Amino acid sequence: MTALIMGILNVTPDSFSDGGRHADPEAAIAHGLRLRAEGADILDVGGESTRPGAERVPAALEQERVIPVIRALAAAGAVVSIDTMNASTARAAIGAGARIVNDVSGGLADPELLAAVAETNADIALGHWRGPSADMYARAQYGSVVADVRAELAERMAAAAAAGIPPARVIVDPGFGFGKQGAQNWELLHGLPRIVGMGPRVLVGTSRKRFLADALEDRDAGEATEVRRDLATAVTSVLADEAGVWAVRVHDVAATRDALRIAGLGKGTDPWSPTRSR
């Protein structure tokens, strides 16, 4: 089955790629509906930047940004995910209609988050994380990045189970770019089948990440544009799909949808036939 597409909707002033573009609720809702029309199966709404060096924001401010957007998109029939590390925001977002909690910290940033999700019917995406964005690269020390990520995700899966979250509701995310230097991300991409082999659904987010830009800059000795990063994202999303991931998280839904469709047609299938379900 072709990977689902999770469209990124940042309702923030400072996200690394699109901060400020959709900071007010009306603009964010319109963009979310546009992403859905372009082929997004899930809309991932976030109110706190996790770019390298980003500082935390109060949960009340995060909720002020995201809850009206989630409520409107859910009412329009969209499948909505909340990108948060805060238990209180997760609860409020689920109450507003979110069906997935996407916690890049895997439940480590807020010890109450896993229990909060366990009380609901929402799914949870557990990201691989070694510490806050402010100093994430200082923690990028691995024996084998794939083996270490597998082991640390297994610990988060065990924590989710201990909190009362059934395995069927758990998704894992190897955390591209989070506490990983350039070459480590490529090693992780190559090792994705081993992450998929762990059992849970796997979510992959390479969209516009620095390791893609670095590869493009090496070739052209110039700064990678957003368009070129989106092309690189589409390629890595196809590679992730071929590894068997459940979903890819991207900014440019249309480009990724096209890439996945072309890859599918090249194998003799059409992933966007009328039978595709969201």
PDB file of C-alpha atoms in Angstrom:
ATOM      1  CA  MET A   1       0.000   0.000   0.000  1.00  0.00           C
ATOM      2  CA  THR A   2       1.296   3.441  -0.876  1.00  0.00           C
ATOM      3  CA  ALA A   3       2.235   5.652   2.068  1.00  0.00           C
ATOM      4  CA  LEU A   4      -0.298   8.166   3.287  1.00  0.00           C
ATOM      5  CA  ILE A   5       0.604  11.843   3.068  1.00  0.00           C
ATOM      6  CA  MET A   6       0.593  13.972   6.203  1.00  0.00           C
ATOM      7  CA  GLY A   7       0.512  17.652   5.280  1.00  0.00           C
ATOM      8  CA  ILE A   8       2.408  20.026   7.567  1.00  0.00           C
ATOM      9  CA  LEU A   9       0.436  23.013   8.843  1.00  0.00           C
ATOM     10  CA  ASN A  10       2.585  25.234  11.065  1.00  0.00           C
ATOM     11  CA  VAL A  11       0.578  27.861  12.936  1.00  0.00           C
ATOM     12  CA  THR A  12       3.734  29.539  14.201  1.00  0.00           C
ATOM     13  CA  PRO A  13       5.755  32.691  13.585  1.00  0.00           C
ATOM     14  CA  ASP A  14       9.139  30.940  13.675  1.00  0.00           C
ATOM     15  CA  SER A  15       9.106  27.491  12.059  1.00  0.00           C
ATOM     16  CA  PHE A  16      12.303  26.943  10.093  1.00  0.00           C
ATOM     17  CA  SER A  17      10.689  26.826   6.649  1.00  0.00           C
ATOM     18  CA  ASP A  18       7.285  28.481   6.643  1.00  0.00           C
ATOM     19  CA  GLY A  19       7.070  30.360   9.929  1.00  0.00           C
ATOM     20  CA  GLY A  20       4.568  33.206   9.866  1.00  0.00           C
ATOM     21  CA  ARG A  21       2.861  32.270   6.596  1.00  0.00           C
ATOM     22  CA  HIS A  22      -0.176  30.757   8.304  1.00  0.00           C
ATOM     23  CA  ALA A  23       0.034  32.362  11.731  1.00  0.00           C
ATOM     24  CA  ASP A  24      -3.558  33.601  11.884  1.00  0.00           C
ATOM     25  CA  PRO A  25      -6.402  31.046  12.089  1.00  0.00           C
ATOM     26  CA  GLU A  26      -8.131  32.023   8.834  1.00  0.00           C
ATOM     27  CA  ALA A  27      -4.927  31.670   6.802  1.00  0.00           C
ATOM     28  CA  ALA A  28      -4.092  28.390   8.540  1.00  0.00           C
ATOM     29  CA  ILE A  29      -7.543  26.909   7.925  1.00  0.00           C
ATOM     30  CA  ALA A  30      -7.454  27.938   4.257  1.00  0.00           C
ATOM     31  CA  HIS A  31      -4.011  26.393   3.836  1.00  0.00           C
ATOM     32  CA  GLY A  32      -5.105  23.194   5.549  1.00  0.00           C
ATOM     33  CA  LEU A  33      -8.077  22.839   3.216  1.00  0.00           C
ATOM     34  CA  ARG A  34      -5.763  23.500   0.263  1.00  0.00           C
ATOM     35  CA  LEU A  35      -3.383  20.754   1.425  1.00  0.00           C
ATOM     36  CA  ARG A  36      -6.312  18.377   1.741  1.00  0.00           C
ATOM     37  CA  ALA A  37      -7.486  19.226  -1.785  1.00  0.00           C
ATOM     38  CA  GLU A  38      -3.961  18.554  -3.049  1.00  0.00           C
ATOM     39  CA  GLY A  39      -4.015  15.044  -1.618  1.00  0.00           C
ATOM     40  CA  ALA A  40      -3.134  15.192   2.076  1.00  0.00           C
ATOM     41  CA  ASP A  41      -4.665  12.265   3.964  1.00  0.00           C
ATOM     42  CA  ILE A  42      -3.833  13.812   7.340  1.00  0.00           C
ATOM     43  CA  LEU A  43      -3.257  17.431   8.384  1.00  0.00           C
ATOM     44  CA  ASP A  44      -0.606  17.852  11.090  1.00  0.00           C
ATOM     45  CA  VAL A  45      -1.238  21.107  12.959  1.00  0.00           C
ATOM     46  CA  GLY A  46       1.549  22.521  15.122  1.00  0.00           C
ATOM     47  CA  GLY A  47       1.767  25.629  17.286  1.00  0.00           C
ATOM     48  CA  GLU A  48       5.358  25.309  18.519  1.00  0.00           C
ATOM     49  CA  SER A  49       8.459  25.269  16.350  1.00  0.00           C
ATOM     50  CA  THR A  50      10.876  22.371  16.780  1.00  0.00           C
ATOM     51  CA  ARG A  51      13.534  23.817  14.455  1.00  0.00           C
ATOM     52  CA  PRO A  52      17.128  23.599  15.744  1.00  0.00           C
ATOM     53  CA  GLY A  53      17.659  26.217  18.435  1.00  0.00           C
ATOM     54  CA  ALA A  54      13.955  26.880  18.995  1.00  0.00           C
ATOM     55  CA  GLU A  55      12.780  27.819  22.480  1.00  0.00           C
ATOM     56  CA  ARG A  56       9.673  26.302  24.076  1.00  0.00           C
ATOM     57  CA  VAL A  57       6.421  28.271  24.112  1.00  0.00           C
ATOM     58  CA  PRO A  58       3.778  28.240  26.881  1.00  0.00           C
ATOM     59  CA  ALA A  59       1.088  25.598  26.393  1.00  0.00           C
ATOM     60  CA  ALA A  60      -1.633  28.255  26.624  1.00  0.00           C
ATOM     61  CA  LEU A  61      -0.157  30.137  23.674  1.00  0.00           C
ATOM     62  CA  GLU A  62       0.262  26.913  21.715  1.00  0.00           C
ATOM     63  CA  GLN A  63      -3.400  26.083  22.265  1.00  0.00           C
ATOM     64  CA  GLU A  64      -4.517  29.582  21.337  1.00  0.00           C
ATOM     65  CA  ARG A  65      -2.805  29.070  17.985  1.00  0.00           C
ATOM     66  CA  VAL A  66      -3.963  25.560  17.129  1.00  0.00           C
ATOM     67  CA  ILE A  67      -7.347  24.787  18.681  1.00  0.00           C
ATOM     68  CA  PRO A  68      -9.505  27.008  16.417  1.00  0.00           C
ATOM     69  CA  VAL A  69      -7.696  25.594  13.387  1.00  0.00           C
ATOM     70  CA  ILE A  70      -8.135  21.974  14.472  1.00  0.00           C
ATOM     71  CA  ARG A  71     -11.797  22.497  15.275  1.00  0.00           C
ATOM     72  CA  ALA A  72     -12.523  24.030  11.863  1.00  0.00           C
ATOM     73  CA  LEU A  73     -10.568  21.428   9.886  1.00  0.00           C
ATOM     74  CA  ALA A  74     -12.097  18.508  11.791  1.00  0.00           C
ATOM     75  CA  ALA A  75     -15.563  19.975  11.228  1.00  0.00           C
ATOM     76  CA  ALA A  76     -14.762  20.065   7.500  1.00  0.00           C
ATOM     77  CA  GLY A  77     -14.107  16.320   7.595  1.00  0.00           C
ATOM     78  CA  ALA A  78     -10.295  16.350   7.640  1.00  0.00           C
ATOM     79  CA  VAL A  79      -8.267  13.808   9.586  1.00  0.00           C
ATOM     80  CA  VAL A  80      -6.256  16.030  11.921  1.00  0.00           C
ATOM     81  CA  SER A  81      -3.091  15.380  13.890  1.00  0.00           C
ATOM     82  CA  ILE A  82      -1.760  17.665  16.625  1.00  0.00           C
ATOM     83  CA  ASP A  83       1.998  18.200  16.644  1.00  0.00           C
ATOM     84  CA  THR A  84       2.701  18.810  20.328  1.00  0.00           C
ATOM     85  CA  MET A  85       4.869  17.801  23.251  1.00  0.00           C
ATOM     86  CA  ASN A  86       2.366  19.066  25.860  1.00  0.00           C
ATOM     87  CA  ALA A  87      -0.210  16.840  27.578  1.00  0.00           C
ATOM     88  CA  SER A  88      -2.655  19.696  28.075  1.00  0.00           C
ATOM     89  CA  THR A  89      -2.464  20.649  24.395  1.00  0.00           C
ATOM     90  CA  ALA A  90      -2.951  17.027  23.378  1.00  0.00           C
ATOM     91  CA  ARG A  91      -6.104  16.805  25.509  1.00  0.00           C
ATOM     92  CA  ALA A  92      -7.503  20.078  24.142  1.00  0.00           C
ATOM     93  CA  ALA A  93      -6.700  19.120  20.549  1.00  0.00           C
ATOM     94  CA  ILE A  94      -8.373  15.712  20.853  1.00  0.00           C
ATOM     95  CA  GLY A  95     -11.379  17.461  22.343  1.00  0.00           C
ATOM     96  CA  ALA A  96     -11.423  19.736  19.286  1.00  0.00           C
ATOM     97  CA  GLY A  97     -11.370  16.776  16.882  1.00  0.00           C
ATOM     98  CA  ALA A  98      -7.743  15.662  16.461  1.00  0.00           C
ATOM     99  CA  ARG A  99      -7.353  11.914  15.942  1.00  0.00           C
ATOM    100  CA  ILE A 100      -3.566  11.626  16.255  1.00  0.00           C
ATOM    101  CA  VAL A 101      -1.065  13.117  18.696  1.00  0.00           C
ATOM    102  CA  ASN A 102       2.314  13.596  17.003  1.00  0.00           C
ATOM    103  CA  ASP A 103       4.875  13.995  19.783  1.00  0.00           C
ATOM    104  CA  VAL A 104       8.386  14.422  18.405  1.00  0.00           C
ATOM    105  CA  SER A 105       9.747  13.765  21.905  1.00  0.00           C
ATOM    106  CA  GLY A 106       8.078  10.361  22.182  1.00  0.00           C
ATOM    107  CA  GLY A 107       6.534  11.306  25.503  1.00  0.00           C
ATOM    108  CA  LEU A 108       9.807  12.421  27.083  1.00  0.00           C
ATOM    109  CA  ALA A 109       9.197  16.188  27.133  1.00  0.00           C
ATOM    110  CA  ASP A 110       6.019  15.938  29.229  1.00  0.00           C
ATOM    111  CA  PRO A 111       5.729  12.868  31.484  1.00  0.00           C
ATOM    112  CA  GLU A 112       1.925  13.254  31.547  1.00  0.00           C
ATOM    113  CA  LEU A 113       1.408  13.058  27.786  1.00  0.00           C
ATOM    114  CA  LEU A 114       1.286   9.283  27.366  1.00  0.00           C
ATOM    115  CA  ALA A 115      -1.283   8.912  30.139  1.00  0.00           C
ATOM    116  CA  ALA A 116      -3.328  11.747  28.632  1.00  0.00           C
ATOM    117  CA  VAL A 117      -3.460   9.984  25.259  1.00  0.00           C
ATOM    118  CA  ALA A 118      -4.233   6.634  26.898  1.00  0.00           C
ATOM    119  CA  GLU A 119      -7.461   8.133  28.261  1.00  0.00           C
ATOM    120  CA  THR A 120      -8.710   8.774  24.715  1.00  0.00           C
ATOM    121  CA  ASN A 121      -9.158   6.882  21.449  1.00  0.00           C
ATOM    122  CA  ALA A 122      -6.457   8.890  19.669  1.00  0.00           C
ATOM    123  CA  ASP A 123      -3.390   7.354  18.073  1.00  0.00           C
ATOM    124  CA  ILE A 124       0.072   8.553  19.032  1.00  0.00           C
ATOM    125  CA  ALA A 125       3.201   9.040  16.950  1.00  0.00           C
ATOM    126  CA  LEU A 126       6.311   8.592  19.084  1.00  0.00           C
ATOM    127  CA  GLY A 127       9.310  10.443  17.716  1.00  0.00           C
ATOM    128  CA  HIS A 128      12.939   9.525  18.334  1.00  0.00           C
ATOM    129  CA  TRP A 129      14.287  12.360  20.486  1.00  0.00           C
ATOM    130  CA  ARG A 130      17.293  12.897  22.697  1.00  0.00           C
ATOM    131  CA  GLY A 131      16.599  16.354  24.011  1.00  0.00           C
ATOM    132  CA  PRO A 132      15.275  19.822  23.267  1.00  0.00           C
ATOM    133  CA  SER A 133      15.800  21.633  19.980  1.00  0.00           C
ATOM    134  CA  ALA A 134      18.046  24.201  21.651  1.00  0.00           C
ATOM    135  CA  ASP A 135      20.934  21.716  21.873  1.00  0.00           C
ATOM    136  CA  MET A 136      19.805  18.664  19.878  1.00  0.00           C
ATOM    137  CA  TYR A 137      22.999  18.319  17.841  1.00  0.00           C
ATOM    138  CA  ALA A 138      25.161  18.001  20.949  1.00  0.00           C
ATOM    139  CA  ARG A 139      23.437  14.637  21.508  1.00  0.00           C
ATOM    140  CA  ALA A 140      24.122  13.213  18.049  1.00  0.00           C
ATOM    141  CA  GLN A 141      26.485  10.501  19.279  1.00  0.00           C
ATOM    142  CA  TYR A 142      25.662   6.977  18.081  1.00  0.00           C
ATOM    143  CA  GLY A 143      27.332   3.601  17.925  1.00  0.00           C
ATOM    144  CA  SER A 144      25.066   2.623  15.035  1.00  0.00           C
ATOM    145  CA  VAL A 145      22.380   5.194  14.328  1.00  0.00           C
ATOM    146  CA  VAL A 146      19.862   2.620  13.063  1.00  0.00           C
ATOM    147  CA  ALA A 147      20.414   0.191  15.938  1.00  0.00           C
ATOM    148  CA  ASP A 148      20.357   2.978  18.520  1.00  0.00           C
ATOM    149  CA  VAL A 149      17.197   4.554  17.097  1.00  0.00           C
ATOM    150  CA  ARG A 150      15.495   1.136  17.057  1.00  0.00           C
ATOM    151  CA  ALA A 151      16.430   0.503  20.686  1.00  0.00           C
ATOM    152  CA  GLU A 152      15.318   3.928  21.873  1.00  0.00           C
ATOM    153  CA  LEU A 153      12.028   3.734  19.963  1.00  0.00           C
ATOM    154  CA  ALA A 154      11.431   0.328  21.537  1.00  0.00           C
ATOM    155  CA  GLU A 155      11.812   1.985  24.950  1.00  0.00           C
ATOM    156  CA  ARG A 156       9.187   4.581  24.007  1.00  0.00           C
ATOM    157  CA  MET A 157       6.851   1.852  22.755  1.00  0.00           C
ATOM    158  CA  ALA A 158       7.232   0.073  26.096  1.00  0.00           C
ATOM    159  CA  ALA A 159       6.482   3.337  27.924  1.00  0.00           C
ATOM    160  CA  ALA A 160       3.333   3.840  25.844  1.00  0.00           C
ATOM    161  CA  ALA A 161       2.192   0.294  26.608  1.00  0.00           C
ATOM    162  CA  ALA A 162       2.854   0.830  30.323  1.00  0.00           C
ATOM    163  CA  ALA A 163       0.721   3.983  30.179  1.00  0.00           C
ATOM    164  CA  GLY A 164      -2.157   1.962  28.751  1.00  0.00           C
ATOM    165  CA  ILE A 165      -1.937   2.751  25.031  1.00  0.00           C
ATOM    166  CA  PRO A 166      -2.687  -0.365  22.926  1.00  0.00           C
ATOM    167  CA  PRO A 167      -0.004  -1.245  20.350  1.00  0.00           C
ATOM    168  CA  ALA A 168      -2.512  -0.781  17.505  1.00  0.00           C
ATOM    169  CA  ARG A 169      -2.685   2.930  18.337  1.00  0.00           C
ATOM    170  CA  VAL A 170       1.099   3.453  18.284  1.00  0.00           C
ATOM    171  CA  ILE A 171       3.102   4.950  15.391  1.00  0.00           C
ATOM    172  CA  VAL A 172       6.870   5.442  15.505  1.00  0.00           C
ATOM    173  CA  ASP A 173       8.948   8.147  13.852  1.00  0.00           C
ATOM    174  CA  PRO A 174      12.753   7.722  13.562  1.00  0.00           C
ATOM    175  CA  GLY A 175      13.160  11.486  13.873  1.00  0.00           C
ATOM    176  CA  PHE A 176      15.082  12.616  10.813  1.00  0.00           C
ATOM    177  CA  GLY A 177      17.015  15.752  11.702  1.00  0.00           C
ATOM    178  CA  PHE A 178      16.318  15.500  15.438  1.00  0.00           C
ATOM    179  CA  GLY A 179      19.648  14.995  17.167  1.00  0.00           C
ATOM    180  CA  LYS A 180      21.194  13.646  13.979  1.00  0.00           C
ATOM    181  CA  GLN A 181      23.944  15.130  11.845  1.00  0.00           C
ATOM    182  CA  GLY A 182      23.866  15.018   8.036  1.00  0.00           C
ATOM    183  CA  ALA A 183      25.410  11.615   7.290  1.00  0.00           C
ATOM    184  CA  GLN A 184      23.497   9.997  10.137  1.00  0.00           C
ATOM    185  CA  ASN A 185      20.216  10.895   8.402  1.00  0.00           C
ATOM    186  CA  TRP A 186      21.308   9.158   5.208  1.00  0.00           C
ATOM    187  CA  GLU A 187      22.322   6.082   7.187  1.00  0.00           C
ATOM    188  CA  LEU A 188      18.891   6.134   8.840  1.00  0.00           C
ATOM    189  CA  LEU A 189      17.132   6.459   5.479  1.00  0.00           C
ATOM    190  CA  HIS A 190      19.068   3.456   4.176  1.00  0.00           C
ATOM    191  CA  GLY A 191      18.112   1.515   7.305  1.00  0.00           C
ATOM    192  CA  LEU A 192      14.382   2.318   7.217  1.00  0.00           C
ATOM    193  CA  PRO A 193      13.381  -1.309   6.499  1.00  0.00           C
ATOM    194  CA  ARG A 194      14.815  -2.203   9.921  1.00  0.00           C
ATOM    195  CA  ILE A 195      12.632   0.451  11.562  1.00  0.00           C
ATOM    196  CA  VAL A 196       9.572  -0.763   9.642  1.00  0.00           C
ATOM    197  CA  GLY A 197      10.435  -4.282  10.789  1.00  0.00           C
ATOM    198  CA  MET A 198       9.819  -3.279  14.402  1.00  0.00           C
ATOM    199  CA  GLY A 199       6.079  -3.751  13.828  1.00  0.00           C
ATOM    200  CA  PRO A 200       4.247  -0.465  14.415  1.00  0.00           C
ATOM    201  CA  ARG A 201       3.255   1.926  11.663  1.00  0.00           C
ATOM    202  CA  VAL A 202       6.161   4.198  10.745  1.00  0.00           C
ATOM    203  CA  LEU A 203       5.918   7.934  10.045  1.00  0.00           C
ATOM    204  CA  VAL A 204       8.801   9.632   8.226  1.00  0.00           C
ATOM    205  CA  GLY A 205       9.409  13.361   7.983  1.00  0.00           C
ATOM    206  CA  THR A 206      12.350  14.500   5.858  1.00  0.00           C
ATOM    207  CA  SER A 207      10.605  17.587   4.501  1.00  0.00           C
ATOM    208  CA  ARG A 208      12.985  20.472   3.747  1.00  0.00           C
ATOM    209  CA  LYS A 209      15.409  19.199   6.381  1.00  0.00           C
ATOM    210  CA  ARG A 210      18.933  20.538   6.502  1.00  0.00           C
ATOM    211  CA  PHE A 211      20.554  17.263   5.448  1.00  0.00           C
ATOM    212  CA  LEU A 212      18.716  17.528   2.110  1.00  0.00           C
ATOM    213  CA  ALA A 213      19.815  21.135   1.646  1.00  0.00           C
ATOM    214  CA  ASP A 214      23.394  20.199   2.468  1.00  0.00           C
ATOM    215  CA  ALA A 215      23.378  17.554  -0.259  1.00  0.00           C
ATOM    216  CA  LEU A 216      22.048  20.054  -2.790  1.00  0.00           C
ATOM    217  CA  GLU A 217      24.553  22.724  -1.766  1.00  0.00           C
ATOM    218  CA  ASP A 218      27.427  20.263  -2.193  1.00  0.00           C
ATOM    219  CA  ARG A 219      26.426  19.885  -5.820  1.00  0.00           C
ATOM    220  CA  ASP A 220      25.763  23.523  -6.761  1.00  0.00           C
ATOM    221  CA  ALA A 221      27.840  25.411  -4.179  1.00  0.00           C
ATOM    222  CA  GLY A 222      24.839  27.619  -3.467  1.00  0.00           C
ATOM    223  CA  GLU A 223      21.960  27.854  -1.029  1.00  0.00           C
ATOM    224  CA  ALA A 224      19.231  25.260  -1.653  1.00  0.00           C
ATOM    225  CA  THR A 225      15.936  26.876  -2.570  1.00  0.00           C
ATOM    226  CA  GLU A 226      12.618  25.773  -1.137  1.00  0.00           C
ATOM    227  CA  VAL A 227      11.595  24.331  -4.507  1.00  0.00           C
ATOM    228  CA  ARG A 228      14.723  22.199  -4.655  1.00  0.00           C
ATOM    229  CA  ARG A 229      14.243  21.041  -1.074  1.00  0.00           C
ATOM    230  CA  ASP A 230      10.694  19.997  -1.951  1.00  0.00           C
ATOM    231  CA  LEU A 231      11.972  17.994  -4.907  1.00  0.00           C
ATOM    232  CA  ALA A 232      14.517  16.286  -2.653  1.00  0.00           C
ATOM    233  CA  THR A 233      11.737  15.651  -0.117  1.00  0.00           C
ATOM    234  CA  ALA A 234       9.593  14.006  -2.781  1.00  0.00           C
ATOM    235  CA  VAL A 235      12.468  11.698  -3.722  1.00  0.00           C
ATOM    236  CA  THR A 236      13.160  10.673  -0.121  1.00  0.00           C
ATOM    237  CA  SER A 237       9.415  10.186   0.412  1.00  0.00           C
ATOM    238  CA  VAL A 238       9.352   7.710  -2.478  1.00  0.00           C
ATOM    239  CA  LEU A 239      12.337   5.903  -0.937  1.00  0.00           C
ATOM    240  CA  ALA A 240      10.526   5.813   2.413  1.00  0.00           C
ATOM    241  CA  ASP A 241       7.410   4.449   0.718  1.00  0.00           C
ATOM    242  CA  GLU A 242       9.476   1.711  -0.915  1.00  0.00           C
ATOM    243  CA  ALA A 243      10.778   0.805   2.563  1.00  0.00           C
ATOM    244  CA  GLY A 244       7.182   0.240   3.674  1.00  0.00           C
ATOM    245  CA  VAL A 245       6.434   3.268   5.862  1.00  0.00           C
ATOM    246  CA  TRP A 246       2.838   4.101   6.805  1.00  0.00           C
ATOM    247  CA  ALA A 247       3.000   7.844   6.090  1.00  0.00           C
ATOM    248  CA  VAL A 248       5.296  10.662   5.026  1.00  0.00           C
ATOM    249  CA  ARG A 249       5.069  14.127   6.567  1.00  0.00           C
ATOM    250  CA  VAL A 250       5.659  16.937   4.050  1.00  0.00           C
ATOM    251  CA  HIS A 251       5.186  20.646   3.361  1.00  0.00           C
ATOM    252  CA  ASP A 252       4.567  20.295  -0.391  1.00  0.00           C
ATOM    253  CA  VAL A 253       1.745  17.770  -0.630  1.00  0.00           C
ATOM    254  CA  ALA A 254       1.220  18.111  -4.376  1.00  0.00           C
ATOM    255  CA  ALA A 255       4.851  17.354  -5.272  1.00  0.00           C
ATOM    256  CA  THR A 256       4.955  14.322  -2.995  1.00  0.00           C
ATOM    257  CA  ARG A 257       1.604  13.068  -4.245  1.00  0.00           C
ATOM    258  CA  ASP A 258       2.866  13.316  -7.834  1.00  0.00           C
ATOM    259  CA  ALA A 259       6.131  11.543  -6.989  1.00  0.00           C
ATOM    260  CA  LEU A 260       4.356   8.680  -5.204  1.00  0.00           C
ATOM    261  CA  ARG A 261       1.884   8.323  -8.037  1.00  0.00           C
ATOM    262  CA  ILE A 262       4.577   8.217 -10.712  1.00  0.00           C
ATOM    263  CA  ALA A 263       6.530   5.674  -8.670  1.00  0.00           C
ATOM    264  CA  GLY A 264       3.372   3.586  -8.307  1.00  0.00           C
ATOM    265  CA  LEU A 265       2.575   3.739 -12.007  1.00  0.00           C
ATOM    266  CA  GLY A 266       6.146   2.678 -12.712  1.00  0.00           C
ATOM    267  CA  LYS A 267       5.417  -0.483 -10.732  1.00  0.00           C
ATOM    268  CA  GLY A 268       2.108  -1.047 -12.533  1.00  0.00           C
ATOM    269  CA  THR A 269      -0.235   0.356  -9.883  1.00  0.00           C
ATOM    270  CA  ASP A 270      -2.087   3.650  -9.382  1.00  0.00           C
ATOM    271  CA  PRO A 271      -2.118   4.616  -5.691  1.00  0.00           C
ATOM    272  CA  TRP A 272      -4.660   7.388  -6.366  1.00  0.00           C
ATOM    273  CA  SER A 273      -7.326   5.241  -7.947  1.00  0.00           C
ATOM    274  CA  PRO A 274     -10.931   5.914  -6.816  1.00  0.00           C
ATOM    275  CA  THR A 275     -10.604   3.093  -4.268  1.00  0.00           C
ATOM    276  CA  ARG A 276      -7.952   4.923  -2.224  1.00  0.00           C
ATOM    277  CA  SER A 277      -9.254   5.552   1.283  1.00  0.00           C
ATOM    278  CA  ARG A 278      -8.178   8.192   3.732  1.00  0.00           C
TER     279      ARG A 278
END
